[in-house]
PDB file of C-alpha atoms in Angstrom:
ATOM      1  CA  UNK A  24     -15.957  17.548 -31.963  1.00  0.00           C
ATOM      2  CA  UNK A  25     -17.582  20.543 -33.817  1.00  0.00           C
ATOM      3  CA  UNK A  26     -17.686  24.029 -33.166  1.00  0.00           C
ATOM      4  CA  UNK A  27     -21.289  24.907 -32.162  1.00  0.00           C
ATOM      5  CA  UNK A  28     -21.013  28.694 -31.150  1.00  0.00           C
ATOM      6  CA  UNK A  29     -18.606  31.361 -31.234  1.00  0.00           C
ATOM      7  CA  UNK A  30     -19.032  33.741 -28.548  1.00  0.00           C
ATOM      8  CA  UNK A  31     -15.755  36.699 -29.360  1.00  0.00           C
ATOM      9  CA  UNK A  32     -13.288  36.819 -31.760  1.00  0.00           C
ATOM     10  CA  UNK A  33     -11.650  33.479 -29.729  1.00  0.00           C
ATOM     11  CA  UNK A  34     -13.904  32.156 -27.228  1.00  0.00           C
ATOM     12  CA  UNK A  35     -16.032  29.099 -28.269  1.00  0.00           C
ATOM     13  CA  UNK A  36     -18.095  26.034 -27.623  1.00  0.00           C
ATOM     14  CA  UNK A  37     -17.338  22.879 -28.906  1.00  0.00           C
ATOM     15  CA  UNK A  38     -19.325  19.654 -28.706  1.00  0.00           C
ATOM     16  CA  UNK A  39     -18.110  16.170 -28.478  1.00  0.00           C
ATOM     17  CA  UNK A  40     -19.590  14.078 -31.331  1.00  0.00           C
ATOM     18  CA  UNK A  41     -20.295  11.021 -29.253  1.00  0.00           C
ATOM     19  CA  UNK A  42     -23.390   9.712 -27.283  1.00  0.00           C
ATOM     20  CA  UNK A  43     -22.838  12.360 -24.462  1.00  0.00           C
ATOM     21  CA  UNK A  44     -22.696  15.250 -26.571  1.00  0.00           C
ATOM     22  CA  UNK A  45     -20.736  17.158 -23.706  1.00  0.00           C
ATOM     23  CA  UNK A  46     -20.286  21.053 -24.520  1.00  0.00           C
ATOM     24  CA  UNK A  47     -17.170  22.242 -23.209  1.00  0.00           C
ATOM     25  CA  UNK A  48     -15.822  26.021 -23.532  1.00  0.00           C
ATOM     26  CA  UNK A  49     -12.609  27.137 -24.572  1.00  0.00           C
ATOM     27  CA  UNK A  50     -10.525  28.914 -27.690  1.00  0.00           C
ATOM     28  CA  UNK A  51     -10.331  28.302 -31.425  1.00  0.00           C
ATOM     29  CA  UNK A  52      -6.302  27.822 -31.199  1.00  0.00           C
ATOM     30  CA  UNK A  53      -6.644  24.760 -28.656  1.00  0.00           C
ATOM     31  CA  UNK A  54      -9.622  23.833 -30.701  1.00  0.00           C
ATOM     32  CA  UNK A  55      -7.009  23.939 -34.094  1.00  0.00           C
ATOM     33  CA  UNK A  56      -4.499  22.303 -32.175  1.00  0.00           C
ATOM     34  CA  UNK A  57      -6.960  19.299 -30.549  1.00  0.00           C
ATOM     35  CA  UNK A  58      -6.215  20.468 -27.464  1.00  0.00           C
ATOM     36  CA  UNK A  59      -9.651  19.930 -25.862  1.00  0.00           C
ATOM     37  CA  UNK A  60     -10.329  17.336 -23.905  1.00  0.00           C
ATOM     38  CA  UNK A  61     -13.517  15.124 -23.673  1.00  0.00           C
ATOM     39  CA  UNK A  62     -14.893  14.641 -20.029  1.00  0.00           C
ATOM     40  CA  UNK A  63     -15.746  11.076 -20.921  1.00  0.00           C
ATOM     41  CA  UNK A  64     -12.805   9.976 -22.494  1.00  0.00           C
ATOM     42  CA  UNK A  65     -11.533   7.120 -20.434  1.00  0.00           C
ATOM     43  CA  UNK A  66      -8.190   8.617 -19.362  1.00  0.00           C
ATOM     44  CA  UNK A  67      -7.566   6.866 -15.947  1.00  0.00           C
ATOM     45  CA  UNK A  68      -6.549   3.666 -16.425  1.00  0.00           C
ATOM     46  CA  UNK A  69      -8.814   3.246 -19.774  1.00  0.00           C
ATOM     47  CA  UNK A  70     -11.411   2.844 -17.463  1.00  0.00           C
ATOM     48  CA  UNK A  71     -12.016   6.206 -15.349  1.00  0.00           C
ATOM     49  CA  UNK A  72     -13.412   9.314 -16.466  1.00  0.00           C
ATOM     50  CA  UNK A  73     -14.084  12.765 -15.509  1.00  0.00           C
ATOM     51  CA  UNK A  74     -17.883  13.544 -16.529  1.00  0.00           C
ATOM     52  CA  UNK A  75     -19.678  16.664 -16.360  1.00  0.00           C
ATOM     53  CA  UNK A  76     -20.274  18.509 -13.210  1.00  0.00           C
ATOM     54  CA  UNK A  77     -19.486  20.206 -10.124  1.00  0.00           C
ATOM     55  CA  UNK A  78     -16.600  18.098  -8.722  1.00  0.00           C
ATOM     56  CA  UNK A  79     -13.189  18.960 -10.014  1.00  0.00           C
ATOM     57  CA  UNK A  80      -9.193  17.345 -10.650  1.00  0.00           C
ATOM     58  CA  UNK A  81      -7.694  20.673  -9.098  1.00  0.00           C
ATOM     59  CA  UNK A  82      -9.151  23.273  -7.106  1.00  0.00           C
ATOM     60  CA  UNK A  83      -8.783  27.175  -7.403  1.00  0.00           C
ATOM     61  CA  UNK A  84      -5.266  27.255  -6.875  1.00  0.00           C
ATOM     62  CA  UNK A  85      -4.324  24.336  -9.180  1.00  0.00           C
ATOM     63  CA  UNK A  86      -4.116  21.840  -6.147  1.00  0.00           C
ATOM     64  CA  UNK A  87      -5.252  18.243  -7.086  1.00  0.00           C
ATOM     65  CA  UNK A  88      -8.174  17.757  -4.934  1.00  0.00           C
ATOM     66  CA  UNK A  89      -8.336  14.826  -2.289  1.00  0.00           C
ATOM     67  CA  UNK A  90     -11.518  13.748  -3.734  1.00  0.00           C
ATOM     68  CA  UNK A  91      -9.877  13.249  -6.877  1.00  0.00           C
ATOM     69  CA  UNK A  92      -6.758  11.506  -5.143  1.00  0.00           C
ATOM     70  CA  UNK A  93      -9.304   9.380  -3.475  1.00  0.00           C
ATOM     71  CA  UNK A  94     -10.991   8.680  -6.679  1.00  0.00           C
ATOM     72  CA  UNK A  95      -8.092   7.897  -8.600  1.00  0.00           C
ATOM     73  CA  UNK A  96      -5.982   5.580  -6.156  1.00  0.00           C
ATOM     74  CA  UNK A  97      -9.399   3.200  -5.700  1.00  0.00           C
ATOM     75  CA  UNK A  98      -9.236   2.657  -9.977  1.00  0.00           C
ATOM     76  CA  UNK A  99      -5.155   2.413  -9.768  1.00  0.00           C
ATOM     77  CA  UNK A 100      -5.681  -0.390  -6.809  1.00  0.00           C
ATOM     78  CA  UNK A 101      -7.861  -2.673  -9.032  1.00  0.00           C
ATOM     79  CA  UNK A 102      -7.152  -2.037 -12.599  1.00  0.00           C
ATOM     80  CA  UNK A 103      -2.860  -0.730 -12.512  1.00  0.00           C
ATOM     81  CA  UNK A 104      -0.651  -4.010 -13.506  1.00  0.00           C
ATOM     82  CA  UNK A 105       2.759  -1.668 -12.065  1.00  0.00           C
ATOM     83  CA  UNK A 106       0.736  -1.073  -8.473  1.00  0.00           C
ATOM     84  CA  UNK A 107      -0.170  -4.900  -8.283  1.00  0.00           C
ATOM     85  CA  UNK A 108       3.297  -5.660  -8.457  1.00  0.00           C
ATOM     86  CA  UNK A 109       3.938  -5.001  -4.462  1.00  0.00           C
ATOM     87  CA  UNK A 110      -0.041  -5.502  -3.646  1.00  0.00           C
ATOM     88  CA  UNK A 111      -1.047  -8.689  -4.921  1.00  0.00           C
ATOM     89  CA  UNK A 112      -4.201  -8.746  -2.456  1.00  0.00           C
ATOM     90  CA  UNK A 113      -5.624  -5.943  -4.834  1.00  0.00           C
ATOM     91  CA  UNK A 114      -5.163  -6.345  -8.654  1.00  0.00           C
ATOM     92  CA  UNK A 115      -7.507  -8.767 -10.231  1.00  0.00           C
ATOM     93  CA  UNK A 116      -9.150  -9.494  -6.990  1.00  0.00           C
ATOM     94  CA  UNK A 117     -11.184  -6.020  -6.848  1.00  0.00           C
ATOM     95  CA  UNK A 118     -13.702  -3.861  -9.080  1.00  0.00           C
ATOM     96  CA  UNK A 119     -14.828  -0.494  -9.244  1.00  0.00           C
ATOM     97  CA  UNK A 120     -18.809  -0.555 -10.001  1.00  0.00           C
ATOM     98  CA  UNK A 121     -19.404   1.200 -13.133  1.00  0.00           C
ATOM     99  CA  UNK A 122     -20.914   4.250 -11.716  1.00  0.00           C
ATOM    100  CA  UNK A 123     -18.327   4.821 -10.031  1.00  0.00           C
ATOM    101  CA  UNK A 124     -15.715   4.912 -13.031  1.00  0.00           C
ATOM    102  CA  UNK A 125     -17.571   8.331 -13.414  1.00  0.00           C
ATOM    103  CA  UNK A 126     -16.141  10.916 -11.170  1.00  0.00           C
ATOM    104  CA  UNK A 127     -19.137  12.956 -10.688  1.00  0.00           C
ATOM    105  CA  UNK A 128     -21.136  10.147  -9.278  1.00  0.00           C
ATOM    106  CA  UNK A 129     -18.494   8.959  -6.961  1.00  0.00           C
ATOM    107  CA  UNK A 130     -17.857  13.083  -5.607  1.00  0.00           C
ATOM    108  CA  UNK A 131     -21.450  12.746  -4.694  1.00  0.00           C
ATOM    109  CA  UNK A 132     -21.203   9.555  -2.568  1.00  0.00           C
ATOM    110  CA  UNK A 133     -18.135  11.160  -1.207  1.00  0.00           C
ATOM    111  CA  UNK A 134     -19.339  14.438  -0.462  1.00  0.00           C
ATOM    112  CA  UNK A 135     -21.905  12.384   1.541  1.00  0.00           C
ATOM    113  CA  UNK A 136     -20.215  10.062   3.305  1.00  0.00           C
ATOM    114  CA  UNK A 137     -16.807  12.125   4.306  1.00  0.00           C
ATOM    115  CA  UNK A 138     -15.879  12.880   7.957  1.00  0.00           C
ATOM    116  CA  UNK A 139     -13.349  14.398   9.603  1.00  0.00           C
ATOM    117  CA  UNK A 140     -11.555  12.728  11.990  1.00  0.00           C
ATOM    118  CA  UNK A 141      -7.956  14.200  11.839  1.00  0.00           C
ATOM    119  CA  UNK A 142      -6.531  10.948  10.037  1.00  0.00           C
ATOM    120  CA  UNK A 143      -7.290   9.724   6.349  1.00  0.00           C
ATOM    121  CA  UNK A 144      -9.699   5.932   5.168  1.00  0.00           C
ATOM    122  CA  UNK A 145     -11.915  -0.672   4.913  1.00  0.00           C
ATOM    123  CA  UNK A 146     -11.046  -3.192   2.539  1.00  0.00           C
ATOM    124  CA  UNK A 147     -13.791  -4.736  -0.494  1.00  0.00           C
ATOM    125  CA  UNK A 148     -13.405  -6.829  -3.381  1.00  0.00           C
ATOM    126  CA  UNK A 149     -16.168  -4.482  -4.714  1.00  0.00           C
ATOM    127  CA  UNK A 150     -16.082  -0.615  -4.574  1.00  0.00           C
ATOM    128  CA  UNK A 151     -20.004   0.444  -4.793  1.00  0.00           C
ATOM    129  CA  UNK A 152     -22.193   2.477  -3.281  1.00  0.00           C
ATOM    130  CA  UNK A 153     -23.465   0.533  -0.780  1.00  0.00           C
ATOM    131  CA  UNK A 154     -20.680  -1.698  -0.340  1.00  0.00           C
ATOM    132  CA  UNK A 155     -18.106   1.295   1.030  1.00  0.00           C
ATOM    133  CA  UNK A 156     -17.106   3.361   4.289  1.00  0.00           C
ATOM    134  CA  UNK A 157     -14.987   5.815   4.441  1.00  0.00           C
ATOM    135  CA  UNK A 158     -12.633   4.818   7.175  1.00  0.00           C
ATOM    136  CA  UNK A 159      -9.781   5.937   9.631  1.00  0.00           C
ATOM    137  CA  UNK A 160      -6.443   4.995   8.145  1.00  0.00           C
ATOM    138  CA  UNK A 161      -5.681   3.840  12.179  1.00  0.00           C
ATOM    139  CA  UNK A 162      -9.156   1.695  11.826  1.00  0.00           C
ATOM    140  CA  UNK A 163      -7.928   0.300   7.711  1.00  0.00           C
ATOM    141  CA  UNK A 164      -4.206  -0.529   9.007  1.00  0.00           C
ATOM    142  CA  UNK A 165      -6.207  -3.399  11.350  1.00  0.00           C
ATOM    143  CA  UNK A 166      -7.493  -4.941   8.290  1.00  0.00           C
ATOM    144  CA  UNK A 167      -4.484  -4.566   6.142  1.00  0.00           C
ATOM    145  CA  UNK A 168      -2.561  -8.341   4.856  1.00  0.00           C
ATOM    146  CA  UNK A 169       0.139  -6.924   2.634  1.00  0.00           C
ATOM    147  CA  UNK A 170       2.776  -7.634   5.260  1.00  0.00           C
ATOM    148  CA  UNK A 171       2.764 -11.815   4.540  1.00  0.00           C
ATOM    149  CA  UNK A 172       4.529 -14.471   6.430  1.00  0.00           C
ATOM    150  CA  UNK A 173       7.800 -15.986   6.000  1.00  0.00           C
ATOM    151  CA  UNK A 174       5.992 -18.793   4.813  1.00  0.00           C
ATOM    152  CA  UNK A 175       3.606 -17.879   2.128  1.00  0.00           C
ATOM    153  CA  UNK A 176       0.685 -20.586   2.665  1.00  0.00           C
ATOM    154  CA  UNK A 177       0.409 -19.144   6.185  1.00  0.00           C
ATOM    155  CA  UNK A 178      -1.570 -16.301   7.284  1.00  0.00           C
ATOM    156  CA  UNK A 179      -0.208 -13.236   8.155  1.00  0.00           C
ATOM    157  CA  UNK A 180       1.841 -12.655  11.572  1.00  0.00           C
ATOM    158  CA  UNK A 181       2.038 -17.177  11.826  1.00  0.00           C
ATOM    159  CA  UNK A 182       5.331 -18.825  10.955  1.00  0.00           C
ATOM    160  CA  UNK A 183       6.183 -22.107  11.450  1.00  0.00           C
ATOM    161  CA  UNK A 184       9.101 -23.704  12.899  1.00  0.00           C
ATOM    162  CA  UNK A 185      10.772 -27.100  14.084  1.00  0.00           C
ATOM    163  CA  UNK A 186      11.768 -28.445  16.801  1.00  0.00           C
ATOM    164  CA  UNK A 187      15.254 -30.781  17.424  1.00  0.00           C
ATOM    165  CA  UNK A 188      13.048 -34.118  17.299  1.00  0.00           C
ATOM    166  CA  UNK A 189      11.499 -32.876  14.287  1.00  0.00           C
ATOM    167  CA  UNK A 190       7.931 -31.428  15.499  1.00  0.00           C
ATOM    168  CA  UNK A 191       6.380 -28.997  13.790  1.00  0.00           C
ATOM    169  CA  UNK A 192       5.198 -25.592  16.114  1.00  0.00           C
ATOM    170  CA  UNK A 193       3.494 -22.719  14.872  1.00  0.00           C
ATOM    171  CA  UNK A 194       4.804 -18.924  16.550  1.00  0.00           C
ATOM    172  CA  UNK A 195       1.873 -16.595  16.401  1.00  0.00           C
ATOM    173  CA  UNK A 196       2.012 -12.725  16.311  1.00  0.00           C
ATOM    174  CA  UNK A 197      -0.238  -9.502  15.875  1.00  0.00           C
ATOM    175  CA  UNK A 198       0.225  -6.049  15.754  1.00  0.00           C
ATOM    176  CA  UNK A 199       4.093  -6.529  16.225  1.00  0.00           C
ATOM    177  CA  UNK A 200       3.873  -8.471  19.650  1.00  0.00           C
ATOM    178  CA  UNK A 201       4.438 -12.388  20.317  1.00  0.00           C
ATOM    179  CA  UNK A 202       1.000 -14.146  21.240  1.00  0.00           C
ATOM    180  CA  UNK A 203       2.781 -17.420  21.543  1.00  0.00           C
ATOM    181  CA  UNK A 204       3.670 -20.797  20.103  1.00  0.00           C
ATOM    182  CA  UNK A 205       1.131 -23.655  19.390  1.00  0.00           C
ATOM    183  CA  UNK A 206       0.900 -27.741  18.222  1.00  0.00           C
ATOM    184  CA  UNK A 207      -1.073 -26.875  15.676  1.00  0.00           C
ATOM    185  CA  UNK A 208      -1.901 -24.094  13.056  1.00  0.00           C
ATOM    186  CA  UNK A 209      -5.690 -23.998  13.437  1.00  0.00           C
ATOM    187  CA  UNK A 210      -4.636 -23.333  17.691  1.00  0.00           C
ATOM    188  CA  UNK A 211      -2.601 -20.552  16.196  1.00  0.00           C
ATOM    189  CA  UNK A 212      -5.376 -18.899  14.165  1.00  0.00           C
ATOM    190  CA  UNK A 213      -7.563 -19.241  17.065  1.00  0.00           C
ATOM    191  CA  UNK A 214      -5.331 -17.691  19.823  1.00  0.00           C
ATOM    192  CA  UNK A 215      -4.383 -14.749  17.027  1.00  0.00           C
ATOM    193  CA  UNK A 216      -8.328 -14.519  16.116  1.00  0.00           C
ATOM    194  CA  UNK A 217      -9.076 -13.869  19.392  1.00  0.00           C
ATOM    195  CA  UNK A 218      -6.555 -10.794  20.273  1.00  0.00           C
ATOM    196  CA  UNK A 219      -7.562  -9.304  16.929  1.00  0.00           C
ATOM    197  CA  UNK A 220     -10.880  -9.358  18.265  1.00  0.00           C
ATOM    198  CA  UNK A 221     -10.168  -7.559  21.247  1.00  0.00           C
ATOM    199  CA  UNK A 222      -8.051  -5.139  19.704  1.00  0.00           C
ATOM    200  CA  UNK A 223     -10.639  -4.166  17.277  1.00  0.00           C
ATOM    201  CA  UNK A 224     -13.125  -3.470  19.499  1.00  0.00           C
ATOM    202  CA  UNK A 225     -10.751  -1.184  21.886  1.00  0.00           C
ATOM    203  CA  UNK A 226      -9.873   0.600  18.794  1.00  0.00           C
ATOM    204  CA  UNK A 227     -13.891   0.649  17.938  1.00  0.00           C
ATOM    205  CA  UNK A 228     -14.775   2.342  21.389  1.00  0.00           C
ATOM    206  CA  UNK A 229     -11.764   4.952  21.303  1.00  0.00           C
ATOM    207  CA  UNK A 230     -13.213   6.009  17.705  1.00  0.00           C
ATOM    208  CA  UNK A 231     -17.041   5.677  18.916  1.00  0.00           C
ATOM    209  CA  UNK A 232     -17.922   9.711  19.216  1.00  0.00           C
ATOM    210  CA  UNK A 233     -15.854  10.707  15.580  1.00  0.00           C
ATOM    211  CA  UNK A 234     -16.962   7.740  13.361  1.00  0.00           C
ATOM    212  CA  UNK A 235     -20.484   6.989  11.622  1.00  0.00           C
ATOM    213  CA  UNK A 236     -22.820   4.406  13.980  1.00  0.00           C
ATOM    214  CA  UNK A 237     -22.797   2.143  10.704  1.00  0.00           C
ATOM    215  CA  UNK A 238     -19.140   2.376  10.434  1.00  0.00           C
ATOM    216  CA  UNK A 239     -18.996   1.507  14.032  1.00  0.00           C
ATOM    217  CA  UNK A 240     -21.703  -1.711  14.046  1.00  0.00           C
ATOM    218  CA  UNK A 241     -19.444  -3.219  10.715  1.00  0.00           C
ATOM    219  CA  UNK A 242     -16.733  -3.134  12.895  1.00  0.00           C
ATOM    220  CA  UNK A 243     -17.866  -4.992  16.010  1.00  0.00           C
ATOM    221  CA  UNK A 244     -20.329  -7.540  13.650  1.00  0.00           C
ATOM    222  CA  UNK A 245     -16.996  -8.383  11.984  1.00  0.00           C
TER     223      UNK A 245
END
């Protein structure tokens, strides 16, 4: 960076000496000290960055903002090897588009997109524009696999058990409650498939005044 103006006998304005030539304000001892930061440096994971513009880390009172905490835990679930340790269904499996590594341009998808409905947010391999909704945390939980079965080559809420003469029977659950035992696994899926269903869209119509039409349509065409 280079000093480009000095506006008192300590304020001035620096620019970066990369392709963005960002100009950023601040004093000749943090300057001295290389205390100023670059707002494309690639400080979240070696991958984010902050860019220039209106949408901020903190807010007045030093408060990290919840766009930023939005922002940041979408990078950490794709690209952080320490978070992938206890969510495998993430790391290496999921991408952040690259306009998106920019936090300006992802504050003004946000910005567009939030709503309020007195809860938090769906699941992608691919975080883009047009590939994301903001959703419910009730409405995310439905979709959520991180809780595996006992026996890891079976979906989520089957486990598989034996009888005394040596038959194999599959016990099926969802949402915490017994569906019931089957011959085989594919029955299993089925009868599990088809109380998820149901459950999705009762959660669909109780949400159907306080969430976007769109959000709404994905979840019933699912």
């Amino acid at each position: 960076m280079k000093i480009i103006s000095v506006e008192d006998d300590n304020s001035i304005v620096v620019e970066m000496q990369d392709q963005y030539k960002a100009r950023v304000h601040t004093v000749y001892q943090a300057f001295k000290q290389g205390g100023v930061k670059n707002p494309y440096d690639k400080t979240i994971y070696n991958l984010g960055y902050h860019g220039v513009g209106k949408f901020r880390c903190v807010d007045d009172n030093g408060k990290i903002t919840s766009l930023y905490n939005t922002w940041r835990d979408m990078i950490k679930r794709c690209y952080s090897v320490r978070f992938s340790n206890n969510n495998p269904a993430y790391y290496g499996k999921t991408e952040v588009c690259d306009e998106w590594l920019n936090l300006q341009n992802f504050g003004e998808w946000y910005a567009n997109n939030y709503y309020d409905v007195c809860e938090g947010r769906k699941d992608n391999r691919i975080y883009a524009p047009n590939k994301c909704l903001i959703v419910p945390q009730r409405i995310n939980m439905i979709f959520m696999t991180h809780i595996r079965s006992v026996d890891s080559d079976l979906p989520a809420g089957i486990t598989r058990g034996y009888q005394k003469d040596g038959t194999c029977r599959f016990r099926t659950q969802y949402n915490g409650k017994t569906i019931g035992t089957y011959d085989s696994l594919e029955e299993a899926k089925d009868k599990q498939l088809i109380v998820k269903r149901k459950h999705i869209r009762e959660v669909a119509d109780e949400y159907r005044d306080r969430i976007p039409d769109k959000l709404y349509e994905a979840l019933l065409k699912w």
